[in-house]
Every structure is written in C-alpha cells, then in structure tokens.
JSON list of C-alpha atoms in Angstrom, two decimals:
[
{"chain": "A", "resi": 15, "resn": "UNK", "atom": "CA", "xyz": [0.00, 0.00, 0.00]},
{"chain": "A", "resi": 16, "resn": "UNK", "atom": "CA", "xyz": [1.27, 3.44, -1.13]},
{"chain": "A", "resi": 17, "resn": "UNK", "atom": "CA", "xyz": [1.37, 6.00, 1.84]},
{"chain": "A", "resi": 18, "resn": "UNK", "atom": "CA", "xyz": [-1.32, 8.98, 1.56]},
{"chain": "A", "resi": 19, "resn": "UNK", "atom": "CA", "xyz": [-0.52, 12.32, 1.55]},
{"chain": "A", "resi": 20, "resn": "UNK", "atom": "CA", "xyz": [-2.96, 14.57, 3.17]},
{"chain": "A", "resi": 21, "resn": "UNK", "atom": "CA", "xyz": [-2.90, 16.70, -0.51]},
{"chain": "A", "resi": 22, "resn": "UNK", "atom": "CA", "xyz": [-4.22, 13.14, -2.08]},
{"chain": "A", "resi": 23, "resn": "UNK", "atom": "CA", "xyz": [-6.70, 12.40, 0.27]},
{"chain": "A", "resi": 24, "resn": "UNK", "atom": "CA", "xyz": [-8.13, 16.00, 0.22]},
{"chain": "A", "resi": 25, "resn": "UNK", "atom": "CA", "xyz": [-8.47, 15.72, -3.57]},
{"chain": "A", "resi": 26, "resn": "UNK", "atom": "CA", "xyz": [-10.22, 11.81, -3.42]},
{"chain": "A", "resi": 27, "resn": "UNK", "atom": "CA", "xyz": [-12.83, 13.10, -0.43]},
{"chain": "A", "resi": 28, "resn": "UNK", "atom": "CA", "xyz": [-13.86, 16.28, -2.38]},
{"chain": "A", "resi": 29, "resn": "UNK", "atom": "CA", "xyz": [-14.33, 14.20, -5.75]},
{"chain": "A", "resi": 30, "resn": "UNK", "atom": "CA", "xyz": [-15.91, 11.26, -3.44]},
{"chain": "A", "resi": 31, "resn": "UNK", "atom": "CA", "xyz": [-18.16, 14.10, -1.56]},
{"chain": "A", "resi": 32, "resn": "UNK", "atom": "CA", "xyz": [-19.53, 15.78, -4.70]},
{"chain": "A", "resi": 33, "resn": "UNK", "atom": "CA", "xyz": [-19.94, 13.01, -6.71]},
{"chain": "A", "resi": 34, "resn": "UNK", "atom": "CA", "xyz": [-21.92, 11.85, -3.58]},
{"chain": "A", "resi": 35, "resn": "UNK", "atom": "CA", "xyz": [-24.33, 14.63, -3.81]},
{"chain": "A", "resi": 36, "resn": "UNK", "atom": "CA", "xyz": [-24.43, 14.27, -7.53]},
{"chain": "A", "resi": 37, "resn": "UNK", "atom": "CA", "xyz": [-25.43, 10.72, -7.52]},
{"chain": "A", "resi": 38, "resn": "UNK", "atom": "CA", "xyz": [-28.04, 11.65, -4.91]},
{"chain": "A", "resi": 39, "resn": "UNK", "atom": "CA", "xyz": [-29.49, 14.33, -6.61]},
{"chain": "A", "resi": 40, "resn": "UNK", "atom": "CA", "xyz": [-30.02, 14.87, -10.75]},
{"chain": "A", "resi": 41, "resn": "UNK", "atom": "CA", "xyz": [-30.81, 18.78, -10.09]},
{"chain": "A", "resi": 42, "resn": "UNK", "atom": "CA", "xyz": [-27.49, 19.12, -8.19]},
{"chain": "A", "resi": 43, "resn": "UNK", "atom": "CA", "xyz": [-25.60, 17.09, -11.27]},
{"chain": "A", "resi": 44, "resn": "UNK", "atom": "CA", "xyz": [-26.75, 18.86, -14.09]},
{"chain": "A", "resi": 45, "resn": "UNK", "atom": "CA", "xyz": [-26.82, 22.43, -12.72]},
{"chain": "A", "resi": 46, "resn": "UNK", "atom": "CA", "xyz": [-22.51, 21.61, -12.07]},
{"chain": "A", "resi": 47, "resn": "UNK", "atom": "CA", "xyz": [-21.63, 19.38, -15.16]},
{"chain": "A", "resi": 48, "resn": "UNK", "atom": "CA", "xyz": [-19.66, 20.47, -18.13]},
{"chain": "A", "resi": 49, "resn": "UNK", "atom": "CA", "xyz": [-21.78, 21.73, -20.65]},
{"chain": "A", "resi": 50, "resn": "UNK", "atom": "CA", "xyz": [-21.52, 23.89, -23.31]},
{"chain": "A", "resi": 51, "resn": "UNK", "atom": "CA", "xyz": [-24.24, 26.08, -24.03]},
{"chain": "A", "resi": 52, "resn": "UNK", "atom": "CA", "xyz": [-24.37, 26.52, -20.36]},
{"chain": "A", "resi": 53, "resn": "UNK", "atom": "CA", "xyz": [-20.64, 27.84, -20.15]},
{"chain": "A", "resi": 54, "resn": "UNK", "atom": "CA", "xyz": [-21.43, 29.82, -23.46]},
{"chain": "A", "resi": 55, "resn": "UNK", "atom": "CA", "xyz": [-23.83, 31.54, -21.71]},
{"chain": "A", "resi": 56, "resn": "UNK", "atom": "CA", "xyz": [-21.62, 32.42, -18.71]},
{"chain": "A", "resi": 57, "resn": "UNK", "atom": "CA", "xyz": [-21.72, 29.77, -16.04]},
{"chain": "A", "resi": 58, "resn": "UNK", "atom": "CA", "xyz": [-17.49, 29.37, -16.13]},
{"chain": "A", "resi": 59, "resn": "UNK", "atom": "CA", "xyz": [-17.20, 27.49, -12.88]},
{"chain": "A", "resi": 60, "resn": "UNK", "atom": "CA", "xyz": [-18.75, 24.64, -14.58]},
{"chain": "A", "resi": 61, "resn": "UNK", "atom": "CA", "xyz": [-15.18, 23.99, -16.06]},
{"chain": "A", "resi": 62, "resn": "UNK", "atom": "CA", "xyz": [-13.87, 23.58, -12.37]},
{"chain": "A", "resi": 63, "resn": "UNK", "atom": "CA", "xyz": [-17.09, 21.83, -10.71]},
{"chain": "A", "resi": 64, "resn": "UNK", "atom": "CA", "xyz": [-17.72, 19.29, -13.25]},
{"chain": "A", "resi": 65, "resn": "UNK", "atom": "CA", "xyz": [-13.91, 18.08, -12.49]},
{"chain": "A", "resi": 66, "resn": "UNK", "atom": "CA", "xyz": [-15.41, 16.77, -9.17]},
{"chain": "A", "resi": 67, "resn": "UNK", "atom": "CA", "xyz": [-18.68, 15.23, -10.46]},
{"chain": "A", "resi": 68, "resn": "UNK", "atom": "CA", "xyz": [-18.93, 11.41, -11.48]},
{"chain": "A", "resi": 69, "resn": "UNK", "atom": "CA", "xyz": [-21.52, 9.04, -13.60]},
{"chain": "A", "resi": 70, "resn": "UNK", "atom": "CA", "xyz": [-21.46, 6.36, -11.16]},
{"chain": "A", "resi": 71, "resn": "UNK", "atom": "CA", "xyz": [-19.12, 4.86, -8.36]},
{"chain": "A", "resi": 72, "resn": "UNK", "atom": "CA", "xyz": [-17.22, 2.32, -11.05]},
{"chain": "A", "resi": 73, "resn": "UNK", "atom": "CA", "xyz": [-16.36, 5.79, -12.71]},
{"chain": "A", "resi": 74, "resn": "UNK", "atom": "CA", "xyz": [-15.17, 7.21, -9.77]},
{"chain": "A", "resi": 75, "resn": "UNK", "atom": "CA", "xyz": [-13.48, 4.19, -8.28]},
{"chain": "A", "resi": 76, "resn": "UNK", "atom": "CA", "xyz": [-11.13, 4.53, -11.64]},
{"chain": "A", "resi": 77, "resn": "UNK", "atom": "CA", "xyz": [-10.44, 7.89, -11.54]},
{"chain": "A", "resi": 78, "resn": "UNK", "atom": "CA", "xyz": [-9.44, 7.73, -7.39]},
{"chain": "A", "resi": 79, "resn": "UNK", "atom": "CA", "xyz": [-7.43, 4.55, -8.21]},
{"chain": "A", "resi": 80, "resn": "UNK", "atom": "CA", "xyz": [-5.33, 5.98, -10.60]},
{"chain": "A", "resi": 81, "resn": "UNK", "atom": "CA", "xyz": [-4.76, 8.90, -8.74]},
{"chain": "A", "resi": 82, "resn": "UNK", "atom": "CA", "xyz": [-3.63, 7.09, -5.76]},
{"chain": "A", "resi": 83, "resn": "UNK", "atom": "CA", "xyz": [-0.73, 5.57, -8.12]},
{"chain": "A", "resi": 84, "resn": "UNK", "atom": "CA", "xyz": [0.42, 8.66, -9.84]},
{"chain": "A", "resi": 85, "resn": "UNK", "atom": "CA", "xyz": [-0.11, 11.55, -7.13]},
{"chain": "A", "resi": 86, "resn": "UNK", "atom": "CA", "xyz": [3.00, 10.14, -4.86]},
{"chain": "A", "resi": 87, "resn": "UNK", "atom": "CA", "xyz": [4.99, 10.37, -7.82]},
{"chain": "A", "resi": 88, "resn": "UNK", "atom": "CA", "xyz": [4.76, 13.68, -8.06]},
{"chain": "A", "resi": 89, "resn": "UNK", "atom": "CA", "xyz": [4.27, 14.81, -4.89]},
{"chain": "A", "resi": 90, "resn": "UNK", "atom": "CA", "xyz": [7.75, 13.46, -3.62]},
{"chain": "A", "resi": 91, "resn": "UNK", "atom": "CA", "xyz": [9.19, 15.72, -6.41]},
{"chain": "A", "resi": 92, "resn": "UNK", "atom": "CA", "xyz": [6.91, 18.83, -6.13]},
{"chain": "A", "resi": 93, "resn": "UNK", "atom": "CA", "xyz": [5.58, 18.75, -2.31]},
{"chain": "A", "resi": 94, "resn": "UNK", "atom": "CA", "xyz": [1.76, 19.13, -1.99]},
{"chain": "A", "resi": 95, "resn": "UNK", "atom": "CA", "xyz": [1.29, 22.53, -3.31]},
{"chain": "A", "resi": 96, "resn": "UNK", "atom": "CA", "xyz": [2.79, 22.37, -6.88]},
{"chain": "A", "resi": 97, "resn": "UNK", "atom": "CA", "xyz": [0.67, 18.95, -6.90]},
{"chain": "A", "resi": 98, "resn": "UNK", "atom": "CA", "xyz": [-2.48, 20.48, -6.19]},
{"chain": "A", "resi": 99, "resn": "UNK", "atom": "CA", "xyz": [-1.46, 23.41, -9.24]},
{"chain": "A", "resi": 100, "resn": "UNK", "atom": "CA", "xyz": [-0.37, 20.59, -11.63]},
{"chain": "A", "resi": 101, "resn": "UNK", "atom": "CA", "xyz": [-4.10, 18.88, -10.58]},
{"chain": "A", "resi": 102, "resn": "UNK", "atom": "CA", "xyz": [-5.92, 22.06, -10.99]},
{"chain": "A", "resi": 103, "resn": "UNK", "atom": "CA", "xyz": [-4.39, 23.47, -13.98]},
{"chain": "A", "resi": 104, "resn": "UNK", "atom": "CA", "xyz": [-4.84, 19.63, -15.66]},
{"chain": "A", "resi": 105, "resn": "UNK", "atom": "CA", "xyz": [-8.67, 19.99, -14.46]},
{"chain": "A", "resi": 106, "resn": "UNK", "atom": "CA", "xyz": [-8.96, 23.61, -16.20]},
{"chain": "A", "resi": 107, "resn": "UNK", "atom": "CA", "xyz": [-6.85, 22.61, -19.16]},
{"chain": "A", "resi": 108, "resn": "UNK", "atom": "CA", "xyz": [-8.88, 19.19, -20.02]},
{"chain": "A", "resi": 109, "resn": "UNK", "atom": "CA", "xyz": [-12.43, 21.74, -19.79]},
{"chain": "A", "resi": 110, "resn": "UNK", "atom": "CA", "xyz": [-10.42, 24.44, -22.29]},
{"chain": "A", "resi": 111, "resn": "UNK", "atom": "CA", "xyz": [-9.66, 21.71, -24.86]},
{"chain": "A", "resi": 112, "resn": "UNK", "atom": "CA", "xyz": [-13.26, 20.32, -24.32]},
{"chain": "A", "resi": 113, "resn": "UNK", "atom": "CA", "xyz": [-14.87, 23.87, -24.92]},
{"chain": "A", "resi": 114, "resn": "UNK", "atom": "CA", "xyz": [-12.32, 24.62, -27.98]},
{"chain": "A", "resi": 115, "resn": "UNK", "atom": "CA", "xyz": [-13.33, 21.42, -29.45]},
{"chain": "A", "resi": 116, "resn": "UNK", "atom": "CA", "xyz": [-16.98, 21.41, -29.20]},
{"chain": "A", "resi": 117, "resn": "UNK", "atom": "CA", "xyz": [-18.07, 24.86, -29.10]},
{"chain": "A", "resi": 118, "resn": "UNK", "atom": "CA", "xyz": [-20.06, 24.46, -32.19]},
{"chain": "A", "resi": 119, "resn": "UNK", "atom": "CA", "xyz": [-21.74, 21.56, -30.18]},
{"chain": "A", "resi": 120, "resn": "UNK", "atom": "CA", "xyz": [-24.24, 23.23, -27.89]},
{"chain": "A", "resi": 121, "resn": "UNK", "atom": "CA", "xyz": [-25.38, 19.78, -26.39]},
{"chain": "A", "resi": 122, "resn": "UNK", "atom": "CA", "xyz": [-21.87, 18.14, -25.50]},
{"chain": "A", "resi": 123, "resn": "UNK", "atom": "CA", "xyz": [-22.02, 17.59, -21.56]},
{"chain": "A", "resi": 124, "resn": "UNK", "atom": "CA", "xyz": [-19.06, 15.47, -19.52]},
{"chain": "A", "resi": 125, "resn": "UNK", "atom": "CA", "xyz": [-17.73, 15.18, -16.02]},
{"chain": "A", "resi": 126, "resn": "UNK", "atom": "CA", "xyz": [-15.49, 13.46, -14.31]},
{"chain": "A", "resi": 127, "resn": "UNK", "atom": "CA", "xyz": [-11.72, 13.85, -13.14]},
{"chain": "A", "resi": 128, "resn": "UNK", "atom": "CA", "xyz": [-10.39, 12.18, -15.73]},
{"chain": "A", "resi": 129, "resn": "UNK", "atom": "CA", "xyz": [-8.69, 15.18, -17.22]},
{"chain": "A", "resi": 130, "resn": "UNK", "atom": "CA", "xyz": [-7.00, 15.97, -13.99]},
{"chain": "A", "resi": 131, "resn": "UNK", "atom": "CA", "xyz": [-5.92, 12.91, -13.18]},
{"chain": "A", "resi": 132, "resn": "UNK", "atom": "CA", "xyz": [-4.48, 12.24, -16.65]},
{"chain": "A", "resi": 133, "resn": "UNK", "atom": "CA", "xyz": [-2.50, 15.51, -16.22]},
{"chain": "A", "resi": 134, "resn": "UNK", "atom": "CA", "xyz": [-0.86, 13.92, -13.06]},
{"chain": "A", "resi": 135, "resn": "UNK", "atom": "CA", "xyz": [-0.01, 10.58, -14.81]},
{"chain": "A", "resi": 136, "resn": "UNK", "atom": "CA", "xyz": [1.66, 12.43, -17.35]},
{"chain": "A", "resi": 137, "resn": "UNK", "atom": "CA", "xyz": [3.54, 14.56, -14.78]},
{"chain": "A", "resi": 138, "resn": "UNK", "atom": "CA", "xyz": [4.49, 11.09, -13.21]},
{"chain": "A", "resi": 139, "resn": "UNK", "atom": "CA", "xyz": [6.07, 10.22, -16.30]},
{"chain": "A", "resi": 140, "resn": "UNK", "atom": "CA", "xyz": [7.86, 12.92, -17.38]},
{"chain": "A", "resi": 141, "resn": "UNK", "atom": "CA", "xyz": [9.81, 12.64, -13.59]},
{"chain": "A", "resi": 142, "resn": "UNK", "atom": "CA", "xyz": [9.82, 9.17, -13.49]},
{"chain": "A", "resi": 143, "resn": "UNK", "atom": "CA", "xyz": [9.96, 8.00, -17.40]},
{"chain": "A", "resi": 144, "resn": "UNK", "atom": "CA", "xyz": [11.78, 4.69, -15.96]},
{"chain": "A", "resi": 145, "resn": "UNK", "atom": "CA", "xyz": [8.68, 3.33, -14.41]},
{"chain": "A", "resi": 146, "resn": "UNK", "atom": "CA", "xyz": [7.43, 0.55, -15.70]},
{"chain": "A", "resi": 147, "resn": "UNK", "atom": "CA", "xyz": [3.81, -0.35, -16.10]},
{"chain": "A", "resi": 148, "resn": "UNK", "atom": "CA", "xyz": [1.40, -3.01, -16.77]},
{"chain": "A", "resi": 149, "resn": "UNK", "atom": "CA", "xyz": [-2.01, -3.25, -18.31]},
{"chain": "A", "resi": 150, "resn": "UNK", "atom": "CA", "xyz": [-4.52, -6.43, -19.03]},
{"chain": "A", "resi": 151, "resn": "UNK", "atom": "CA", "xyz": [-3.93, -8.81, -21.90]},
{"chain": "A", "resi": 152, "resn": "UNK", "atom": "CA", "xyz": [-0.49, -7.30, -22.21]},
{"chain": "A", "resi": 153, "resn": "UNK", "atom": "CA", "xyz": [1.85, -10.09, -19.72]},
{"chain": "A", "resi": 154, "resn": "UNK", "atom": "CA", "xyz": [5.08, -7.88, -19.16]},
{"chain": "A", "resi": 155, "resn": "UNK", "atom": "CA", "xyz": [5.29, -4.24, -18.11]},
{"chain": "A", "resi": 156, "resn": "UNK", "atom": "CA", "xyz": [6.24, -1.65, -20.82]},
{"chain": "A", "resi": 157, "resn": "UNK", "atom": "CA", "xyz": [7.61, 1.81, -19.92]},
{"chain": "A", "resi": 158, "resn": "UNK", "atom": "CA", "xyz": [5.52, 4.26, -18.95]},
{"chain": "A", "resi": 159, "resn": "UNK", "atom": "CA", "xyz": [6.06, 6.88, -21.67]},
{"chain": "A", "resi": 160, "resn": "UNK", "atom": "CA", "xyz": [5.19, 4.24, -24.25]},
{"chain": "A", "resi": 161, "resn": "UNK", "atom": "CA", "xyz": [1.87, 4.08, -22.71]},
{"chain": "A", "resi": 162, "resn": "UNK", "atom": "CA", "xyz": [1.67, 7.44, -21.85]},
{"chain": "A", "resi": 163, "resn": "UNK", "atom": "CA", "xyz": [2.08, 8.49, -25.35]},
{"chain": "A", "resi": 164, "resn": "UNK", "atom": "CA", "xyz": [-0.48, 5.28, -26.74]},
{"chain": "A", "resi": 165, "resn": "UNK", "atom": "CA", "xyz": [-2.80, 6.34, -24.86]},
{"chain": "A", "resi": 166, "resn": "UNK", "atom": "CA", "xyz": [-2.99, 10.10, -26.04]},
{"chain": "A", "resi": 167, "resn": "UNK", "atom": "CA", "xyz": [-2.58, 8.94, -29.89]},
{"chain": "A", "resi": 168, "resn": "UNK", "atom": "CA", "xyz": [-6.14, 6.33, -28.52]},
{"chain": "A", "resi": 169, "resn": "UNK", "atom": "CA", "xyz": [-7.46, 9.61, -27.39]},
{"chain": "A", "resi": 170, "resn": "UNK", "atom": "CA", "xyz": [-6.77, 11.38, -31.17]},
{"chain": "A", "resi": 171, "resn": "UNK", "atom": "CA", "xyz": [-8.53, 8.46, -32.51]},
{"chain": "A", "resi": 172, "resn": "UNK", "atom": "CA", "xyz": [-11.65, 8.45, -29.87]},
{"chain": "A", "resi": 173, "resn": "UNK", "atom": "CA", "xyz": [-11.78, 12.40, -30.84]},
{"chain": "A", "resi": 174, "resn": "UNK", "atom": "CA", "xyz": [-11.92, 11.76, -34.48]},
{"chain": "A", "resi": 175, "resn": "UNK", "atom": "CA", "xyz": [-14.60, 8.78, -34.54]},
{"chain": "A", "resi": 176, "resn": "UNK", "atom": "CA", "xyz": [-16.47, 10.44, -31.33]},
{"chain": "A", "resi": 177, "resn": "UNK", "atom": "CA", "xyz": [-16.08, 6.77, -30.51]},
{"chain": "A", "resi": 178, "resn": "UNK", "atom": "CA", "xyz": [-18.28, 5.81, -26.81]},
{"chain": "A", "resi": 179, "resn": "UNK", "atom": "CA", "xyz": [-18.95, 7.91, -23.96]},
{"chain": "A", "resi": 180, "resn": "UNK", "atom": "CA", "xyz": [-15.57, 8.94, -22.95]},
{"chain": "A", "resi": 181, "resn": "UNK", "atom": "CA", "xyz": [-14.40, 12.26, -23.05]},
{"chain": "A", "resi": 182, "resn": "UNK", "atom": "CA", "xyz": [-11.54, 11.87, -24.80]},
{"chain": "A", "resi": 183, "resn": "UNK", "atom": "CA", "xyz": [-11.17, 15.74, -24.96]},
{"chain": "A", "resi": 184, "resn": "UNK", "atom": "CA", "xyz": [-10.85, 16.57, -21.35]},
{"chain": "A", "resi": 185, "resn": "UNK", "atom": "CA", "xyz": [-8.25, 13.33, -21.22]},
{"chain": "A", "resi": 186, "resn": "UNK", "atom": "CA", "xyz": [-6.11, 14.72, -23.39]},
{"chain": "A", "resi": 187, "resn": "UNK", "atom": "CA", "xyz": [-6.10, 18.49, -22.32]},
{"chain": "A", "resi": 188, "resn": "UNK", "atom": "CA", "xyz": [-5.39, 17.63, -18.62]},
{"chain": "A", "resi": 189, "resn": "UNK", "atom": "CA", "xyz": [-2.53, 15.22, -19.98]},
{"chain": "A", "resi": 190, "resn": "UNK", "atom": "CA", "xyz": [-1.15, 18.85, -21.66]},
{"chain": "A", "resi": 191, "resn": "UNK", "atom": "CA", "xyz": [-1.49, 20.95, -18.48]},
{"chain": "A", "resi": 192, "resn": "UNK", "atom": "CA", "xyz": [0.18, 17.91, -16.62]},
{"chain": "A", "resi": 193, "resn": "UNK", "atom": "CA", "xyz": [2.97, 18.15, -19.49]},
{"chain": "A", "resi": 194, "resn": "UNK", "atom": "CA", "xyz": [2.98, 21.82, -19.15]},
{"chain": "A", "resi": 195, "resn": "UNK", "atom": "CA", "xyz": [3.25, 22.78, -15.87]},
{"chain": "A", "resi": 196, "resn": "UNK", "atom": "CA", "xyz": [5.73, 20.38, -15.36]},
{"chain": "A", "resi": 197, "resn": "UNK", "atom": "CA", "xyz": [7.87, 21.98, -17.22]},
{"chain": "A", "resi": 198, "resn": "UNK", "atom": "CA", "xyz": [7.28, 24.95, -16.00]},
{"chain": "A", "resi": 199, "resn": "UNK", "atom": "CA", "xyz": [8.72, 23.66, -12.58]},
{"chain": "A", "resi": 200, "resn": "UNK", "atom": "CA", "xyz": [11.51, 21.39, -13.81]},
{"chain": "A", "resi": 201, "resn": "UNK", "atom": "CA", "xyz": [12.58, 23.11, -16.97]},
{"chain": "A", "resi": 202, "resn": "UNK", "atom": "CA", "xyz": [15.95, 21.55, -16.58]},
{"chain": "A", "resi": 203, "resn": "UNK", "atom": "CA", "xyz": [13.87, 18.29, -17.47]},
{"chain": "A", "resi": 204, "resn": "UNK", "atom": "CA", "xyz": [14.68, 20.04, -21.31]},
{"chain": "A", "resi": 205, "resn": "UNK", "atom": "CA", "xyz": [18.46, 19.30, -20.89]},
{"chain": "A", "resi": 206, "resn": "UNK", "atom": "CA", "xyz": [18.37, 15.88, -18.38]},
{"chain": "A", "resi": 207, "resn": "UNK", "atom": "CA", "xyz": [15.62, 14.15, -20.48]},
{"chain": "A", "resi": 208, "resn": "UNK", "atom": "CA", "xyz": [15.35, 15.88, -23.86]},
{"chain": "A", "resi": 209, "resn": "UNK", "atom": "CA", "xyz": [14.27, 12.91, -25.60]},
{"chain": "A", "resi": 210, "resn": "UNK", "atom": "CA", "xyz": [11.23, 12.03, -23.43]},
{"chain": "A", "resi": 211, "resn": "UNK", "atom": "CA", "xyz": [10.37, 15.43, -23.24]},
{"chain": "A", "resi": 212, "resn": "UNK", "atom": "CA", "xyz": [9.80, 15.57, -27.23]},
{"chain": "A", "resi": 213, "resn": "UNK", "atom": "CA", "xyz": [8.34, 12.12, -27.33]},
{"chain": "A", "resi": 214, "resn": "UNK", "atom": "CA", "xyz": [5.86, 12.90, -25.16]},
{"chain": "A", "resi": 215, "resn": "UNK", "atom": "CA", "xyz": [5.48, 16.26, -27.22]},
{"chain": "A", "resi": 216, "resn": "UNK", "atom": "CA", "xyz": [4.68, 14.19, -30.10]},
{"chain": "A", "resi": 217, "resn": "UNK", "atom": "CA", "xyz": [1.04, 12.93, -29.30]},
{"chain": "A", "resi": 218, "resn": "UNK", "atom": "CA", "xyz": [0.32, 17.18, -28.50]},
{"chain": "A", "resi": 219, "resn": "UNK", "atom": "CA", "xyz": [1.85, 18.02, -32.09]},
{"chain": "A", "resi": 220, "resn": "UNK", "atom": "CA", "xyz": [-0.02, 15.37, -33.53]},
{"chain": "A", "resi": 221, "resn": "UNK", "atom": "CA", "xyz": [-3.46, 16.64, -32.50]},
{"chain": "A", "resi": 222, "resn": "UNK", "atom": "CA", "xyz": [-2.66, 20.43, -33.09]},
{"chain": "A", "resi": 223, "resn": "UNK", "atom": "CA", "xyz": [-1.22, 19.38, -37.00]},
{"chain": "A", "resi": 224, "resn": "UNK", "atom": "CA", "xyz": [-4.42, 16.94, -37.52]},
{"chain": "A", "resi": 225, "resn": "UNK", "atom": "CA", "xyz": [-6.91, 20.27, -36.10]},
{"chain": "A", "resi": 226, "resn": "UNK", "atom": "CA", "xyz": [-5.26, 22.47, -38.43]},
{"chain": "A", "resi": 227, "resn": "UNK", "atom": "CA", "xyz": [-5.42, 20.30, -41.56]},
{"chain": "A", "resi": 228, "resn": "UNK", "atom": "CA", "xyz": [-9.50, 20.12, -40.69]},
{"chain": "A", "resi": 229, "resn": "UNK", "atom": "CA", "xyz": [-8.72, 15.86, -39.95]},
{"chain": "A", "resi": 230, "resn": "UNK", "atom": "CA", "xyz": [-10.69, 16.05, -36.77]}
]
C-alpha cells in the first residue's frame, strides 16, 4: 500500500463528496456538469465543478485509483502545493480543450476527473519516465512513456470517430497541463531528459497538426 498524503486524500474526499451529492441528486448534477451552451452563456465554474462530479461509483473508483498511483509520484518531487497546481491546472486545461473542441456543439455535456488525473499521470512520467507499467492482456510491463504516449494517440482516434462515452477531450487536455506545468517547474527536465520530453510532445503536435489540416 502506497502512503497517503494529506494533498491526495483531500483531492479523493472532495471528488468522493460531490460526486456523492451528484449521484443523490439529478438537479445538483446537471446544474454543475460540463456543458456547453451553459458555459457559453456564462456559467465558467462549470469547467472547475464538473472536475469533481462522477456518472457512477465504477467511474469514480477509476479515476481515485489511478490517482492514488500517480499523485505520490509527483508529490515526492513537487511537495503538496505544486501537486495540487499541476491537478488544478490539468482539471482547467482538459475543460479548455473540451470547450475549444466542441463549441459548435451546444449539447456536449461530460464530467469526471479524468482530465486531472491524466495531467498527473503524465507529470508522473515525465519525472519518473523509468517506471514501468502493466495493463490487461499485455503479460510484461512496458515503460511508462510508451503508454503514456499510446494512450494520447487512442485519445486522437476516440476524438476523431467520437467513438463511446468517454471524453476523450478533457483526457487529453489535462494530460497537456500535466505536461505543461511540469515543465514549468523542472525546466531543466529540457536538458536531463530531452528525448522524453519531445516524445511525449509528439502525441500534443499530432493533435494540433491533424486540427489544423481540418482531420478532426
């Protein structure tokens, strides 16, 4: 068992606590869920609530469980402050991407802190690109920046072919303000680990090149 920080467990109970009320009450839910003709029309904090809001308890049982992973990771290199910005500005970043993306789509909804937490996973990496992970149906670990980076060119493809209910938007913005801010703290990570620095680059380029060309 990994050993909690107090910044972790603050984050988990406020996305356990509203999710809580959100499961327990559908007015609640949709008045703080992200959704864009709502934040068109000037309720912002929606991009911040919605972070903390979940469909169900599986959904939130993911999101918590891969937080309590990746969070120690970088919270033994930041300290709990700089992990609660890099959480934050993940959260905000995965709703800007969302909102950029489907502005013409006054319908789209999401929630969850999926965005968030895949900006701290991708902070986790860029300090620690030696871990090794493993997923299911795959039987030996593979390093985490080979995932990391998989998983954002999955989230291109979900994107293009609007493919289930995930939002594959919010997934990948967080994953940039994880990859930013980091950056922004450690910018000698440019020099000691140039080449996982612009590997993990490429998934961002990728997206931005494929938006521009009209592919998405």
């Amino acid at each position: 068992m990994l050993n909690l920080h107090i910044a972790t467990i603050a984050i988990m109970a406020a996305n356990v606590l509203v999710s809580l009320r959100g499961f327990n009450s559908p007015v609640f839910f949709d008045r703080y869920k992200f959704s864009i003709s709502s934040i068109q029309a000037g309720q912002k904090e929606r991009m911040l609530t919605s972070g903390f809001l979940h469909v169900d308890i599986s959904h939130l049982f993911l999101n918590m469980f891969t937080l309590y992973f990746f969070a120690p990771v970088v919270i033994n290199w930041f300290g709990s402050i700089r992990f609660l910005i890099i959480y934050l500005v993940s959260l905000i970043a995965g709703s800007l991407l969302a909102l950029f993306f489907h502005k013409d789509e006054p319908y789209y909804s999401a929630v969850g802190a999926s965005g968030a937490v895949m900006g701290v996973l991708y902070a986790a990496i860029l300090l620690n690109p030696d871990m090794q992970l493993g997923i299911m149906f795959i039987p030996i670990p593979l390093p985490a920046y080979v995932l990391g980076i998989a998983y954002l060119l999955y989230s291109i493809w979900g994107m293009k072919s609007r493919m289930g209910n995930i939002g594959h938007t919010a997934h990948f913005g967080g994953a940039i303000g994880g990859y930013a801010t980091t950056l922004l703290f450690r910018p000698e990570l440019f020099v000691t680990d140039t080449l996982i620095v612009v590997l993990l680059a490429i998934p961002i380029i990728v997206l931005f090149v494929l938006d521009k060309m009209g592919r998405l």
